[in-house]
Amino acid sequence: MIKQTKVIKYDLEASEFNWDIAPNKTIKAWGFNDQVPGPLLKANVGDTLVVRVTNNLKEPTMIHWHGLRVPASMDGTGVAQKPIESGEVFEYRFVVPDAGSFWYHSHSNETVQCERGMYGALIVEDKADPVTDGEKVFMIDDMKLDADNKFTKPGWFVPRIIERHDGREGSTLLINGKENSEIGIHDGQTERWRFINSSSARYFVLSLGGKEFKIIGTDGGLLEHPRIATEVLITPGERIDIAAGPFNEGEIIPIESLGYNRSTYLTAKRQKFATVKVLEKKPSVAFIPETLRTIKPLVKQDANITRKVKLSVGPSLKDGMDFLVNDDVHVNDKPVKVGELQIWEVSNTSLMDHPFHLHGFFFQVIEENGKAPEYLAWKDTVNLTPRSRIKIAWMPDNRPGTWMYHCHILEHHAAGMMANFEVIDGNKPYNDMIHTHDHHC
Ligand SMILES: [Cu+2]
């Protein structure tokens, strides 16, 4: 049987516009189609997405498709394409090969463009998805605004150092671009809630007022088995899908983040992002099976390491500190060959957390600080706690080109904690010259 695939077209217009994050609280947002987040893009596995981006900002932009196994030329970074200049149009076109909760965001002047709202969700569905009574996407963000609701950058040395060290965190807490929103779910029903952390630097520890939920998916789609939890960490860039409910009519449940200590100057505390109200009872058709899918391990835990990636922080005279990959900033790492299994040891020698993100490919964490992880999952973003070490396994499939990995705290990425590398076709001679391009974030 030939699988029917569709071509799905979207138009995104990047511009500046007024956006109400709360009644009488309006910001000058940068975003897509006059909304924060941008439009929800949806497709089924195997569809071709064609996204025409018109840039009506006063500066260049590019869009990165976070978690999607797109061709290298569609990855939306400065090594993959020419920036879309002000007034220009660029068409992204790619097949969506995997089901899951993905997102798109600016990969150009990211610390400014993402902070102001240039992101949106991209959901890829599959027939094998569990049946639920409904689905919601929650894009988590925070904004640092001044008294006039403006995005000012810290001027003084000390606040500037704090923002560089911690990443930019703000006290305006948003779900889907709104403060204090109210969300409804019916008594007796179970919904799939997809959480995407689109903030610059905030570590979000999801809690529903202590109530149990089932974690059913993460970056690369469904887990093998649901995991019952009352809290789960979602770092910048990461996604967690849960089955929420059933709850009882009249219940008021907060969607909150518990404090996470990531050794920042500013300490995190428990904070409410939104409120769930449980409405009248309705029948349910939801069924969350005990086995959601099978994930084959790529390799055994004791597999030989093929590369070491060290994340660290070093002193810098100019900015207080540099954010380093293998003791350097904005690195060009060695190429990898198509079809050659990669076993990377990623270590963090610094005293703060870093969410490590690999573009374009999913990996499996096969070891965490010497131990096998509790469960198998396809990931593209994984947290490294202070002084920790993990092993990840991933396979460069046949999508040669320039790719990158970086810390997803946007200020750390911009300060140097990133590397480009080539995926090369092993059957063709490798031309060292392609490695001499400029560094881009
Ligand atoms: Cu970092």
Coordinates of N, CA and C in Angstrom, one line a residue, residues 262-348:
R262 N 19.4 25.7 40.0 CA 20.4 25.5 39.0 C 21.7 26.4 39.2
S263 N 21.9 26.7 40.4 CA 23.1 27.5 40.8 C 23.2 28.8 40.1
T264 N 22.0 29.5 40.0 CA 22.0 30.8 39.4 C 22.2 31.8 40.6
Y265 N 22.5 33.1 40.2 CA 22.6 34.1 41.2 C 21.2 34.4 41.8
L266 N 20.1 34.4 40.9 CA 18.8 34.6 41.4 C 18.2 33.2 41.7
T267 N 17.6 33.0 42.9 CA 17.1 31.7 43.2 C 15.7 31.5 42.7
A268 N 15.4 30.3 42.3 CA 14.0 30.0 41.7 C 13.1 29.6 42.9
K269 N 11.8 30.0 42.7 CA 10.8 29.6 43.7 C 9.6 29.1 42.9
R270 N 8.7 28.5 43.7 CA 7.5 27.9 43.2 C 6.6 29.1 42.6
Q271 N 6.2 28.9 41.3 CA 5.4 30.0 40.7 C 4.3 29.5 39.8
K272 N 3.2 30.2 39.9 CA 2.0 29.7 39.2 C 2.0 30.4 37.8
F273 N 1.7 29.5 36.7 CA 1.7 30.0 35.4 C 0.2 30.2 34.8
A274 N -0.7 29.3 35.3 CA -2.0 29.3 34.8 C -2.9 28.5 35.8
T275 N -4.2 28.5 35.5 CA -5.2 27.8 36.4 C -6.1 26.9 35.6
V276 N -6.2 25.7 36.0 CA -7.2 24.8 35.4 C -8.4 24.7 36.2
K277 N -9.6 24.9 35.5 CA -10.9 24.7 36.2 C -11.6 23.5 35.6
V278 N -12.0 22.6 36.5 CA -12.6 21.4 36.1 C -14.1 21.6 35.9
L279 N -14.6 21.4 34.7 CA -16.0 21.7 34.3 C -16.9 20.5 34.5
E280 N -18.1 20.6 34.1 CA -19.1 19.5 34.3 C -18.7 18.2 33.6
K281 N -19.2 17.1 34.2 CA -18.8 15.8 33.7 C -19.2 15.5 32.3
K282 N -18.3 14.8 31.6 CA -18.6 14.4 30.2 C -18.0 13.0 30.0
P283 N -18.7 12.2 29.1 CA -18.1 10.9 28.9 C -16.7 10.9 28.3
S284 N -16.0 9.8 28.5 CA -14.6 9.7 28.0 C -14.4 8.6 27.1
V285 N -13.6 8.8 26.1 CA -13.2 7.7 25.2 C -11.7 7.5 25.3
A286 N -11.1 8.2 26.3 CA -9.6 8.1 26.3 C -9.1 6.7 26.7
F287 N -8.0 6.3 26.1 CA -7.3 5.1 26.5 C -5.8 5.2 26.3
I288 N -5.1 5.2 27.5 CA -3.7 5.3 27.4 C -3.1 3.9 27.7
P289 N -2.7 3.2 26.6 CA -2.2 1.8 26.8 C -0.9 1.7 27.6
E290 N -0.7 0.6 28.2 CA 0.6 0.4 29.0 C 1.8 0.4 28.1
T291 N 1.7 0.0 26.9 CA 2.8 0.1 25.9 C 2.4 1.1 24.8
L292 N 3.1 2.1 24.8 CA 2.8 3.2 23.8 C 3.5 3.0 22.5
R293 N 4.7 2.5 22.6 CA 5.5 2.1 21.4 C 6.7 1.4 21.8
T294 N 7.5 0.9 20.9 CA 8.8 0.2 21.2 C 9.9 1.1 20.7
I295 N 10.9 1.3 21.6 CA 12.1 2.0 21.2 C 13.3 1.0 21.3
K296 N 13.9 0.8 20.2 CA 15.0 -0.1 20.1 C 16.3 0.6 20.6
P297 N 17.0 0.0 21.6 CA 18.3 0.7 22.0 C 19.2 0.7 20.8
L298 N 19.9 1.8 20.7 CA 20.9 2.0 19.6 C 22.1 1.2 19.9
V299 N 22.4 1.0 21.2 CA 23.7 0.4 21.5 C 23.7 0.1 23.0
K300 N 24.7 -0.7 23.4 CA 24.8 -1.0 24.9 C 25.5 0.1 25.6
Q301 N 25.2 0.1 26.9 CA 25.8 1.2 27.8 C 27.3 1.3 27.7
D302 N 28.0 0.1 27.5 CA 29.5 0.1 27.6 C 30.1 0.4 26.2
A303 N 29.3 0.8 25.3 CA 29.9 1.1 23.9 C 31.0 2.1 24.0
N304 N 32.0 2.0 23.1 CA 33.2 2.9 23.2 C 32.8 4.3 22.7
I305 N 33.4 5.3 23.5 CA 33.1 6.7 23.2 C 33.8 7.1 21.9
T306 N 33.1 7.7 21.0 CA 33.7 8.2 19.8 C 34.1 9.7 19.8
R307 N 33.5 10.4 20.8 CA 33.8 11.8 20.8 C 33.5 12.4 22.2
K308 N 34.3 13.3 22.7 CA 34.0 14.0 24.0 C 33.7 15.4 23.7
V309 N 32.6 15.8 24.4 CA 32.2 17.2 24.3 C 32.1 17.7 25.7
K310 N 33.0 18.7 26.0 CA 33.0 19.2 27.4 C 32.4 20.7 27.4
L311 N 31.4 20.8 28.3 CA 30.8 22.1 28.5 C 31.5 22.7 29.8
S312 N 31.9 23.9 29.7 CA 32.5 24.5 30.9 C 32.4 26.0 30.8
V313 N 32.7 26.7 31.9 CA 32.6 28.1 32.0 C 34.0 28.6 32.5
G314 N 34.5 29.6 31.8 CA 35.8 30.2 32.2 C 35.8 31.7 32.3
P315 N 36.8 32.2 33.0 CA 36.8 33.7 33.3 C 37.0 34.4 32.0
S316 N 36.4 35.6 31.9 CA 36.6 36.5 30.8 C 36.8 37.9 31.3
L317 N 37.8 38.6 30.8 CA 38.0 39.9 31.4 C 36.9 40.9 31.0
K318 N 36.4 40.7 29.7 CA 35.5 41.6 29.2 C 34.1 41.4 29.8
D319 N 33.6 40.2 29.9 CA 32.2 39.9 30.2 C 32.0 39.1 31.5
G320 N 33.1 39.0 32.3 CA 33.0 38.2 33.5 C 33.2 36.7 33.3
M321 N 32.6 36.1 32.3 CA 32.8 34.7 32.0 C 32.5 34.4 30.6
D322 N 33.2 33.3 30.1 CA 33.0 32.7 28.8 C 32.3 31.4 29.0
F323 N 31.5 31.0 28.0 CA 30.8 29.7 28.0 C 31.4 28.9 26.9
L324 N 32.0 27.7 27.3 CA 32.9 27.0 26.4 C 32.5 25.6 26.0
V325 N 32.9 25.2 24.8 CA 32.8 23.8 24.4 C 34.2 23.4 24.1
N326 N 34.7 22.4 24.8 CA 36.1 21.9 24.7 C 37.1 23.0 24.8
D327 N 36.9 23.8 25.8 CA 37.7 25.0 26.2 C 37.8 26.1 25.1
D328 N 36.8 26.2 24.3 CA 36.9 27.3 23.3 C 35.4 27.8 23.1
V329 N 35.3 29.0 22.5 CA 34.0 29.5 22.2 C 33.7 29.4 20.7
H330 N 32.4 29.3 20.3 CA 32.0 29.2 19.0 C 32.9 28.2 18.1
V331 N 32.7 26.9 18.4 CA 33.7 25.9 18.0 C 33.3 25.3 16.6
N332 N 34.3 24.9 15.9 CA 34.1 24.0 14.7 C 34.5 22.6 15.1
D333 N 33.6 21.7 15.3 CA 34.0 20.4 15.8 C 34.3 19.5 14.5
K334 N 34.9 18.3 14.8 CA 35.2 17.4 13.7 C 34.0 16.9 13.0
P335 N 34.1 16.5 11.7 CA 32.9 16.0 11.0 C 32.5 14.5 11.5
V336 N 31.3 14.1 11.2 CA 30.9 12.7 11.4 C 30.5 12.2 10.1
K337 N 30.5 10.9 9.9 CA 30.2 10.3 8.7 C 28.8 9.7 8.7
V338 N 28.1 9.8 7.6 CA 26.7 9.2 7.5 C 26.9 7.7 7.8
G339 N 26.0 7.2 8.6 CA 26.0 5.7 8.9 C 26.9 5.3 10.0
E340 N 27.8 6.2 10.5 CA 28.7 5.8 11.6 C 28.1 6.1 12.9
L341 N 27.8 5.1 13.7 CA 27.1 5.4 15.0 C 28.0 6.3 15.9
Q342 N 27.4 7.2 16.5 CA 28.1 8.2 17.3 C 27.8 7.9 18.8
I343 N 28.9 7.8 19.6 CA 28.7 7.6 21.0 C 29.5 8.8 21.6
W344 N 28.8 9.8 22.1 CA 29.4 11.0 22.6 C 29.3 11.0 24.1
E345 N 30.5 11.3 24.7 CA 30.4 11.6 26.1 C 30.3 13.2 26.3
V346 N 29.2 13.6 26.8 CA 29.0 15.0 27.0 C 29.1 15.3 28.5
S347 N 30.1 16.2 28.9 CA 30.3 16.4 30.3 C 30.1 17.9 30.6
N348 N 29.8 18.2 31.8 CA 29.6 19.6 32.2 C 30.5 19.7 33.5

